[in-house]
PDB file of C-alpha atoms in Angstrom:
ATOM      1  CA  MET A   1     -22.108 -29.130   1.198  1.00 47.00           C
ATOM      2  CA  LYS A   2     -25.576 -28.603  -0.478  1.00 47.00           C
ATOM      3  CA  GLY A   3     -27.247 -25.484   0.654  1.00 47.00           C
ATOM      4  CA  SER A   4     -23.898 -23.654   1.103  1.00 44.00           C
ATOM      5  CA  SER A   5     -22.450 -20.267  -0.820  1.00 44.00           C
ATOM      6  CA  PHE A   6     -19.539 -18.079  -0.792  1.00 41.00           C
ATOM      7  CA  PRO A   7     -20.268 -14.434  -2.078  1.00 45.00           C
ATOM      8  CA  THR A   8     -18.464 -13.795  -5.430  1.00 45.00           C
ATOM      9  CA  LEU A   9     -18.583 -10.616  -7.732  1.00 42.00           C
ATOM     10  CA  ARG A  10     -22.667  -9.818  -7.312  1.00 47.00           C
ATOM     11  CA  PRO A  11     -25.130 -10.912  -4.680  1.00 42.00           C
ATOM     12  CA  GLU A  12     -26.855 -12.947  -7.036  1.00 43.00           C
ATOM     13  CA  ILE A  13     -23.805 -15.204  -8.090  1.00 41.00           C
ATOM     14  CA  GLU A  14     -22.739 -17.951  -5.710  1.00 44.00           C
ATOM     15  CA  MET A  15     -19.304 -19.798  -5.960  1.00 44.00           C
ATOM     16  CA  THR A  16     -19.104 -23.445  -6.615  1.00 45.00           C
ATOM     17  CA  VAL A  17     -17.611 -25.606  -4.088  1.00 42.00           C
ATOM     18  CA  SER A  18     -14.681 -26.175  -6.381  1.00 51.00           C
ATOM     19  CA  ALA A  19     -14.270 -22.495  -6.943  1.00 51.00           C
ATOM     20  CA  LEU A  20     -14.030 -22.285  -3.117  1.00 47.00           C
ATOM     21  CA  PHE A  21     -11.186 -24.719  -3.047  1.00 48.00           C
ATOM     22  CA  SER A  22      -9.509 -23.055  -5.692  1.00 60.00           C
ATOM     23  CA  ARG A  23      -9.703 -19.495  -3.771  1.00 61.00           C
ATOM     24  CA  ARG A  24      -8.202 -21.321  -0.746  1.00 65.00           C
ATOM     25  CA  ALA A  25      -5.515 -23.074  -3.036  1.00 60.00           C
ATOM     26  CA  VAL A  26      -4.370 -19.712  -4.394  1.00 62.00           C
ATOM     27  CA  TYR A  27      -4.363 -18.179  -0.914  1.00 60.00           C
ATOM     28  CA  GLY A  28      -2.421 -21.121   0.382  1.00 65.00           C
ATOM     29  CA  ALA A  29       0.143 -21.015  -2.532  1.00 63.00           C
ATOM     30  CA  THR A  30       0.812 -17.276  -2.286  1.00 65.00           C
ATOM     31  CA  LEU A  31       1.390 -17.601   1.798  1.00 65.00           C
ATOM     32  CA  ALA A  32       4.005 -19.982   0.924  1.00 64.00           C
ATOM     33  CA  LEU A  33       5.359 -17.610  -1.889  1.00 64.00           C
ATOM     34  CA  CYS A  34       5.231 -14.686   0.708  1.00 61.00           C
ATOM     35  CA  ALA A  35       7.195 -16.820   3.225  1.00 58.00           C
ATOM     36  CA  VAL A  36       9.833 -17.460   0.512  1.00 54.00           C
ATOM     37  CA  GLY A  37      10.149 -14.349  -1.163  1.00 55.00           C
ATOM     38  CA  LEU A  38       9.856 -11.505   1.639  1.00 51.00           C
ATOM     39  CA  TYR A  39      10.522 -11.202   5.104  1.00 41.00           C
ATOM     40  CA  GLN A  40       8.865 -13.281   8.076  1.00 37.00           C
ATOM     41  CA  PHE A  41       6.730 -11.490  10.210  1.00 35.00           C
ATOM     42  CA  PRO A  42       4.146 -12.792  13.006  1.00 35.00           C
ATOM     43  CA  ALA A  43       1.141 -14.831  11.747  1.00 36.00           C
ATOM     44  CA  ALA A  44      -2.022 -12.809  10.656  1.00 35.00           C
ATOM     45  CA  LYS A  45      -5.078 -12.583  12.991  1.00 34.00           C
ATOM     46  CA  ALA A  46      -7.781 -13.273  10.656  1.00 35.00           C
ATOM     47  CA  ASP A  47      -8.336 -15.004   7.259  1.00 37.00           C
ATOM     48  CA  PRO A  48      -8.312 -12.309   4.524  1.00 34.00           C
ATOM     49  CA  TYR A  49     -10.977 -14.436   2.337  1.00 37.00           C
ATOM     50  CA  SER A  50     -13.634 -13.659   5.140  1.00 36.00           C
ATOM     51  CA  LEU A  51     -13.972 -10.037   3.589  1.00 35.00           C
ATOM     52  CA  PRO A  52     -16.748 -10.005   0.808  1.00 38.00           C
ATOM     53  CA  ILE A  53     -15.513  -9.561  -2.765  1.00 36.00           C
ATOM     54  CA  ALA A  54     -18.216  -7.499  -4.369  1.00 35.00           C
ATOM     55  CA  SER A  55     -18.112  -3.808  -3.018  1.00 34.00           C
ATOM     56  CA  SER A  56     -19.028  -0.241  -4.387  1.00 34.00           C
ATOM     57  CA  GLY A  57     -17.448   1.699  -1.512  1.00 37.00           C
ATOM     58  CA  PRO A  58     -15.383   4.838  -1.980  1.00 38.00           C
ATOM     59  CA  VAL A  59     -11.878   4.507  -3.377  1.00 42.00           C
ATOM     60  CA  LYS A  60      -9.718   7.290  -1.764  1.00 50.00           C
ATOM     61  CA  THR A  61      -7.077   8.907  -4.232  1.00 49.00           C
ATOM     62  CA  ASP A  62      -4.723  11.861  -4.399  1.00 59.00           C
ATOM     63  CA  MET A  63      -4.704  14.542  -6.998  1.00 78.00           C
ATOM     64  CA  LEU A  64      -5.624  13.475 -10.161  1.00 84.00           C
ATOM     65  CA  SER A  65      -2.732  13.128 -12.781  1.00 86.00           C
ATOM     66  CA  PRO A  66      -2.641  14.529 -16.471  1.00 90.00           C
ATOM     67  CA  ALA A  67      -3.078  10.947 -17.668  1.00 89.00           C
ATOM     68  CA  THR A  68      -6.113  10.242 -15.605  1.00 92.00           C
ATOM     69  CA  LEU A  69      -7.885  13.481 -16.403  1.00 93.00           C
ATOM     70  CA  SER A  70      -7.260  12.694 -20.086  1.00 93.00           C
ATOM     71  CA  ALA A  71      -8.664   9.195 -19.721  1.00 94.00           C
ATOM     72  CA  GLN A  72     -11.858  10.699 -18.165  1.00 94.00           C
ATOM     73  CA  GLN A  73     -12.224  13.459 -20.916  1.00 95.00           C
ATOM     74  CA  LEU A  74     -12.110  10.507 -23.402  1.00 96.00           C
ATOM     75  CA  ALA A  75     -14.319   8.073 -21.645  1.00 96.00           C
ATOM     76  CA  LYS A  76     -16.924  11.015 -21.327  1.00 95.00           C
ATOM     77  CA  GLN A  77     -16.547  11.808 -24.948  1.00 96.00           C
ATOM     78  CA  VAL A  78     -17.279   8.700 -26.185  1.00 97.00           C
ATOM     79  CA  GLY A  79     -19.253   7.296 -23.502  1.00 97.00           C
ATOM     80  CA  TYR A  80     -18.873   4.591 -20.889  1.00 97.00           C
ATOM     81  CA  ALA A  81     -20.404   1.714 -22.794  1.00 97.00           C
ATOM     82  CA  GLN A  82     -18.314   2.233 -25.623  1.00 98.00           C
ATOM     83  CA  PHE A  83     -14.871   2.781 -23.672  1.00 98.00           C
ATOM     84  CA  THR A  84     -15.406  -0.116 -21.668  1.00 98.00           C
ATOM     85  CA  ALA A  85     -16.913  -2.383 -24.371  1.00 98.00           C
ATOM     86  CA  PRO A  86     -14.902  -5.753 -24.844  1.00 98.00           C
ATOM     87  CA  ASP A  87     -14.358  -4.546 -28.659  1.00 97.00           C
ATOM     88  CA  TRP A  88     -13.105  -1.417 -27.530  1.00 97.00           C
ATOM     89  CA  HIS A  89      -9.609  -1.350 -29.110  1.00 97.00           C
ATOM     90  CA  VAL A  90      -8.997  -4.896 -29.481  1.00 97.00           C
ATOM     91  CA  GLY A  91      -5.260  -6.031 -28.895  1.00 96.00           C
ATOM     92  CA  PRO A  92      -2.942  -7.062 -25.825  1.00 97.00           C
ATOM     93  CA  VAL A  93      -2.746  -4.669 -23.140  1.00 97.00           C
ATOM     94  CA  ARG A  94      -0.650  -5.289 -20.102  1.00 98.00           C
ATOM     95  CA  HIS A  95      -1.247  -3.837 -16.877  1.00 98.00           C
ATOM     96  CA  MET A  96       1.499  -3.384 -14.550  1.00 98.00           C
ATOM     97  CA  VAL A  97       1.458  -3.186 -10.715  1.00 97.00           C
ATOM     98  CA  MET A  98       4.259  -3.044  -8.543  1.00 98.00           C
ATOM     99  CA  PHE A  99       3.718  -3.208  -4.647  1.00 97.00           C
ATOM    100  CA  ARG A 100       5.611  -1.984  -1.237  1.00 97.00           C
ATOM    101  CA  TYR A 101       4.075  -3.506   1.687  1.00 98.00           C
ATOM    102  CA  THR A 102       3.911  -1.774   5.226  1.00 97.00           C
ATOM    103  CA  LYS A 103       6.424  -2.526   7.603  1.00 96.00           C
ATOM    104  CA  ASP A 104       3.807  -3.845   9.761  1.00 96.00           C
ATOM    105  CA  SER A 105       1.916  -5.799   7.367  1.00 97.00           C
ATOM    106  CA  THR A 106       2.285  -9.952   8.208  1.00 96.00           C
ATOM    107  CA  THR A 107       3.468 -12.370   5.715  1.00 95.00           C
ATOM    108  CA  ALA A 108      -0.269 -13.961   5.632  1.00 96.00           C
ATOM    109  CA  GLN A 109      -1.741 -10.673   5.216  1.00 96.00           C
ATOM    110  CA  ARG A 110       0.837  -9.920   2.304  1.00 96.00           C
ATOM    111  CA  ALA A 111      -0.102 -13.632   0.982  1.00 96.00           C
ATOM    112  CA  GLY A 112      -3.939 -12.578   1.404  1.00 96.00           C
ATOM    113  CA  VAL A 113      -3.172  -9.697  -1.089  1.00 97.00           C
ATOM    114  CA  SER A 114      -1.287 -11.644  -3.582  1.00 97.00           C
ATOM    115  CA  GLY A 115      -3.904 -14.551  -3.496  1.00 96.00           C
ATOM    116  CA  ARG A 116      -6.692 -12.250  -3.966  1.00 97.00           C
ATOM    117  CA  PHE A 117      -5.006 -10.232  -6.692  1.00 97.00           C
ATOM    118  CA  LEU A 118      -4.184 -13.478  -8.615  1.00 97.00           C
ATOM    119  CA  HIS A 119      -7.774 -14.865  -8.112  1.00 96.00           C
ATOM    120  CA  LEU A 120      -9.032 -11.854 -10.040  1.00 97.00           C
ATOM    121  CA  VAL A 121      -8.561 -13.940 -13.267  1.00 97.00           C
ATOM    122  CA  GLN A 122     -11.555 -15.410 -12.083  1.00 95.00           C
ATOM    123  CA  ASP A 123     -13.582 -13.016 -10.109  1.00 96.00           C
ATOM    124  CA  SER A 124     -13.553 -10.176 -12.564  1.00 97.00           C
ATOM    125  CA  ARG A 125     -16.403 -10.553 -14.874  1.00 96.00           C
ATOM    126  CA  ARG A 126     -18.917  -8.251 -16.811  1.00 96.00           C
ATOM    127  CA  MET A 127     -22.504  -8.283 -15.795  1.00 93.00           C
ATOM    128  CA  ASP A 128     -23.134 -11.122 -18.368  1.00 94.00           C
ATOM    129  CA  GLY A 129     -20.662 -13.513 -16.401  1.00 94.00           C
ATOM    130  CA  LYS A 130     -17.692 -12.888 -19.345  1.00 95.00           C
ATOM    131  CA  GLN A 131     -14.288 -12.727 -17.805  1.00 95.00           C
ATOM    132  CA  VAL A 132     -12.399  -9.833 -18.131  1.00 97.00           C
ATOM    133  CA  VAL A 133      -8.598 -10.754 -17.392  1.00 98.00           C
ATOM    134  CA  ALA A 134      -6.568 -12.826 -19.833  1.00 98.00           C
ATOM    135  CA  SER A 135      -4.079 -13.576 -17.574  1.00 98.00           C
ATOM    136  CA  ILE A 136      -2.478 -12.797 -14.481  1.00 98.00           C
ATOM    137  CA  GLU A 137       1.312 -13.100 -13.124  1.00 97.00           C
ATOM    138  CA  THR A 138       3.413 -12.501 -10.271  1.00 97.00           C
ATOM    139  CA  GLY A 139       6.893 -12.444  -8.824  1.00 97.00           C
ATOM    140  CA  PHE A 140       9.033 -10.728  -6.057  1.00 97.00           C
ATOM    141  CA  GLN A 141      11.971  -8.325  -6.786  1.00 95.00           C
ATOM    142  CA  SER A 142      15.075 -10.162  -7.676  1.00 95.00           C
ATOM    143  CA  SER A 143      17.017  -7.380  -9.492  1.00 95.00           C
ATOM    144  CA  GLY A 144      20.494  -6.589  -7.967  1.00 95.00           C
ATOM    145  CA  GLU A 145      20.627  -3.506 -10.230  1.00 96.00           C
ATOM    146  CA  GLY A 146      19.463  -1.228  -7.355  1.00 95.00           C
ATOM    147  CA  ALA A 147      16.839   0.571  -9.143  1.00 96.00           C
ATOM    148  CA  ASP A 148      13.794  -1.156  -7.505  1.00 95.00           C
ATOM    149  CA  ALA A 149      12.719   2.223  -5.716  1.00 95.00           C
ATOM    150  CA  GLY A 150      11.911  -0.190  -2.610  1.00 95.00           C
ATOM    151  CA  LEU A 151       9.295  -2.193  -4.222  1.00 97.00           C
ATOM    152  CA  GLN A 152       8.810  -5.891  -3.474  1.00 97.00           C
ATOM    153  CA  GLN A 153       6.330  -7.548  -5.385  1.00 97.00           C
ATOM    154  CA  ALA A 154       4.807  -7.150  -9.158  1.00 98.00           C
ATOM    155  CA  PHE A 155       2.014  -8.174 -11.257  1.00 98.00           C
ATOM    156  CA  LEU A 156       1.699  -8.320 -14.856  1.00 98.00           C
ATOM    157  CA  VAL A 157      -2.237  -8.436 -15.972  1.00 98.00           C
ATOM    158  CA  THR A 158      -2.773  -8.998 -19.351  1.00 98.00           C
ATOM    159  CA  PHE A 159      -6.113  -7.677 -21.368  1.00 98.00           C
ATOM    160  CA  ARG A 160      -7.687  -8.630 -25.114  1.00 98.00           C
ATOM    161  CA  SER A 161      -8.450  -5.064 -25.601  1.00 98.00           C
ATOM    162  CA  GLU A 162      -8.458  -1.473 -23.790  1.00 97.00           C
ATOM    163  CA  GLY A 163     -12.051  -1.616 -23.294  1.00 98.00           C
ATOM    164  CA  ASP A 164     -11.553  -4.940 -21.102  1.00 98.00           C
ATOM    165  CA  ARG A 165      -8.749  -3.029 -19.321  1.00 98.00           C
ATOM    166  CA  ASN A 166     -10.914   0.270 -18.775  1.00 98.00           C
ATOM    167  CA  TYR A 167     -13.865  -1.973 -17.267  1.00 98.00           C
ATOM    168  CA  TYR A 168     -11.257  -3.672 -14.998  1.00 98.00           C
ATOM    169  CA  VAL A 169      -9.532  -0.560 -13.791  1.00 97.00           C
ATOM    170  CA  GLY A 170     -12.707   1.541 -13.244  1.00 96.00           C
ATOM    171  CA  LYS A 171     -12.526   4.451 -10.716  1.00 94.00           C
ATOM    172  CA  PRO A 172     -11.163   7.102 -11.247  1.00 93.00           C
ATOM    173  CA  ILE A 173     -11.687   6.921 -14.548  1.00 95.00           C
ATOM    174  CA  VAL A 174     -15.132   5.104 -14.849  1.00 96.00           C
ATOM    175  CA  THR A 175     -17.271   6.157 -11.904  1.00 94.00           C
ATOM    176  CA  ASP A 176     -20.902   4.574 -12.918  1.00 96.00           C
ATOM    177  CA  PRO A 177     -20.841   1.132 -11.168  1.00 95.00           C
ATOM    178  CA  ALA A 178     -22.565  -0.449 -14.199  1.00 95.00           C
ATOM    179  CA  PHE A 179     -19.362   0.030 -16.240  1.00 97.00           C
ATOM    180  CA  PHE A 180     -16.758  -1.001 -13.939  1.00 96.00           C
ATOM    181  CA  ASP A 181     -15.723  -4.276 -12.391  1.00 97.00           C
ATOM    182  CA  PRO A 182     -16.693  -4.715  -8.644  1.00 96.00           C
ATOM    183  CA  ALA A 183     -14.245  -7.104  -7.487  1.00 96.00           C
ATOM    184  CA  HIS A 184     -11.529  -5.076  -8.550  1.00 97.00           C
ATOM    185  CA  GLU A 185     -12.765  -2.179  -6.636  1.00 96.00           C
ATOM    186  CA  ALA A 186     -13.346  -4.598  -3.661  1.00 96.00           C
ATOM    187  CA  PHE A 187      -9.812  -6.000  -3.928  1.00 97.00           C
ATOM    188  CA  LYS A 188      -8.346  -1.997  -4.186  1.00 96.00           C
ATOM    189  CA  GLU A 189     -10.148  -1.263  -0.765  1.00 96.00           C
ATOM    190  CA  PHE A 190      -8.940  -4.897   0.864  1.00 97.00           C
ATOM    191  CA  ALA A 191      -5.259  -4.385  -0.120  1.00 97.00           C
ATOM    192  CA  ALA A 192      -4.862  -0.341   0.791  1.00 97.00           C
ATOM    193  CA  PRO A 193      -4.183  -0.964   4.490  1.00 97.00           C
ATOM    194  CA  TYR A 194      -1.273  -3.176   3.796  1.00 97.00           C
ATOM    195  CA  LEU A 195       0.208  -1.137   1.024  1.00 97.00           C
ATOM    196  CA  GLU A 196       2.706   1.570   1.337  1.00 97.00           C
ATOM    197  CA  LYS A 197       3.366   2.660  -2.127  1.00 97.00           C
ATOM    198  CA  VAL A 198       1.625   1.282  -5.587  1.00 96.00           C
ATOM    199  CA  VAL A 199       3.347   1.969  -8.889  1.00 96.00           C
ATOM    200  CA  VAL A 200       0.966   0.805 -12.358  1.00 96.00           C
ATOM    201  CA  PHE A 201       2.194   1.258 -15.665  1.00 96.00           C
ATOM    202  CA  ASP A 202      -0.274   0.340 -18.577  1.00 96.00           C
ATOM    203  CA  TYR A 203       1.017  -0.122 -22.215  1.00 96.00           C
ATOM    204  CA  THR A 204      -0.817  -1.523 -25.488  1.00 95.00           C
ATOM    205  CA  VAL A 205       1.406  -3.784 -27.291  1.00 92.00           C
ATOM    206  CA  ALA A 206       2.907  -1.887 -30.307  1.00 92.00           C
ATOM    207  CA  ALA A 207       5.646  -4.415 -30.822  1.00 91.00           C
ATOM    208  CA  GLU A 208       7.112  -7.603 -30.124  1.00 89.00           C
ATOM    209  CA  VAL A 209      10.505  -8.959 -31.374  1.00 92.00           C
ATOM    210  CA  THR A 210      11.762 -12.147 -30.995  1.00 90.00           C
ATOM    211  CA  PRO A 211      15.353 -13.880 -32.376  1.00 93.00           C
ATOM    212  CA  ALA A 212      15.398 -14.717 -36.038  1.00 84.00           C
ATOM    213  CA  GLY A 213      14.149 -18.113 -36.700  1.00 69.00           C
ATOM    214  CA  THR A 214      11.219 -18.446 -33.781  1.00 63.00           C
ATOM    215  CA  GLY A 215       8.186 -16.743 -33.190  1.00 58.00           C
ATOM    216  CA  THR A 216       4.604 -16.924 -34.940  1.00 55.00           C
ATOM    217  CA  LYS A 217       5.895 -15.549 -38.319  1.00 51.00           C
ATOM    218  CA  ALA A 218       8.918 -17.994 -38.215  1.00 42.00           C
ATOM    219  CA  LYS A 219       6.770 -20.931 -37.764  1.00 42.00           C
ATOM    220  CA  LYS A 220       4.084 -20.127 -40.348  1.00 44.00           C
ATOM    221  CA  ALA A 221       7.182 -19.630 -42.951  1.00 40.00           C
ATOM    222  CA  ARG A 222       8.426 -23.275 -41.849  1.00 38.00           C
ATOM    223  CA  HIS A 223       5.117 -24.495 -42.026  1.00 38.00           C
ATOM    224  CA  ASN A 224       4.467 -23.177 -45.584  1.00 38.00           C
ATOM    225  CA  ARG A 225       7.408 -25.133 -46.955  1.00 35.00           C
TER     226      ARG A 225
END
């Protein structure tokens, strides 16, 4: 397929044929996941991946929360360049996102949202081409405790620093397109029509506890004996 291309993060960057197949593989896998994890709906009328990845269009938001206002103030104080730099507050950061889909969204549309979200691990890149996301995992609600608030699917995104997280999240905290991820902005616009509720919870890993005799420290201790 010499000469064919597929738009990714920016107009000047083209996906390879292998990356295109990877995208289709992710979509196909998530379609199967949605068929198993969610109720069945009629087939979608269009391929979600026919939409462009890169976009800088407006993102609709409700009244800003105190946490958002605080983050905006910090970003302005230190400057976007530092706030979104990969070495800004280095250490694992978790970005938890939970969805409740609209009742009229189809299985294929939900799979499109899920597949495109997962592919951000490849699509989210800085201007120099460096990847922003360390990993993304997903799964469907399976708790029987009755405290799920009607949420259906969760994603856990891991970053190597707060700066990477800040660059990925972008709006409404960072508003200069030079300092946020266009692929993530495009995903938010793509997914919005199919989502009834979205819950986001971020945290910097402050502590991690493992059973005695396991984990990195234990392995090092055994190695030194």
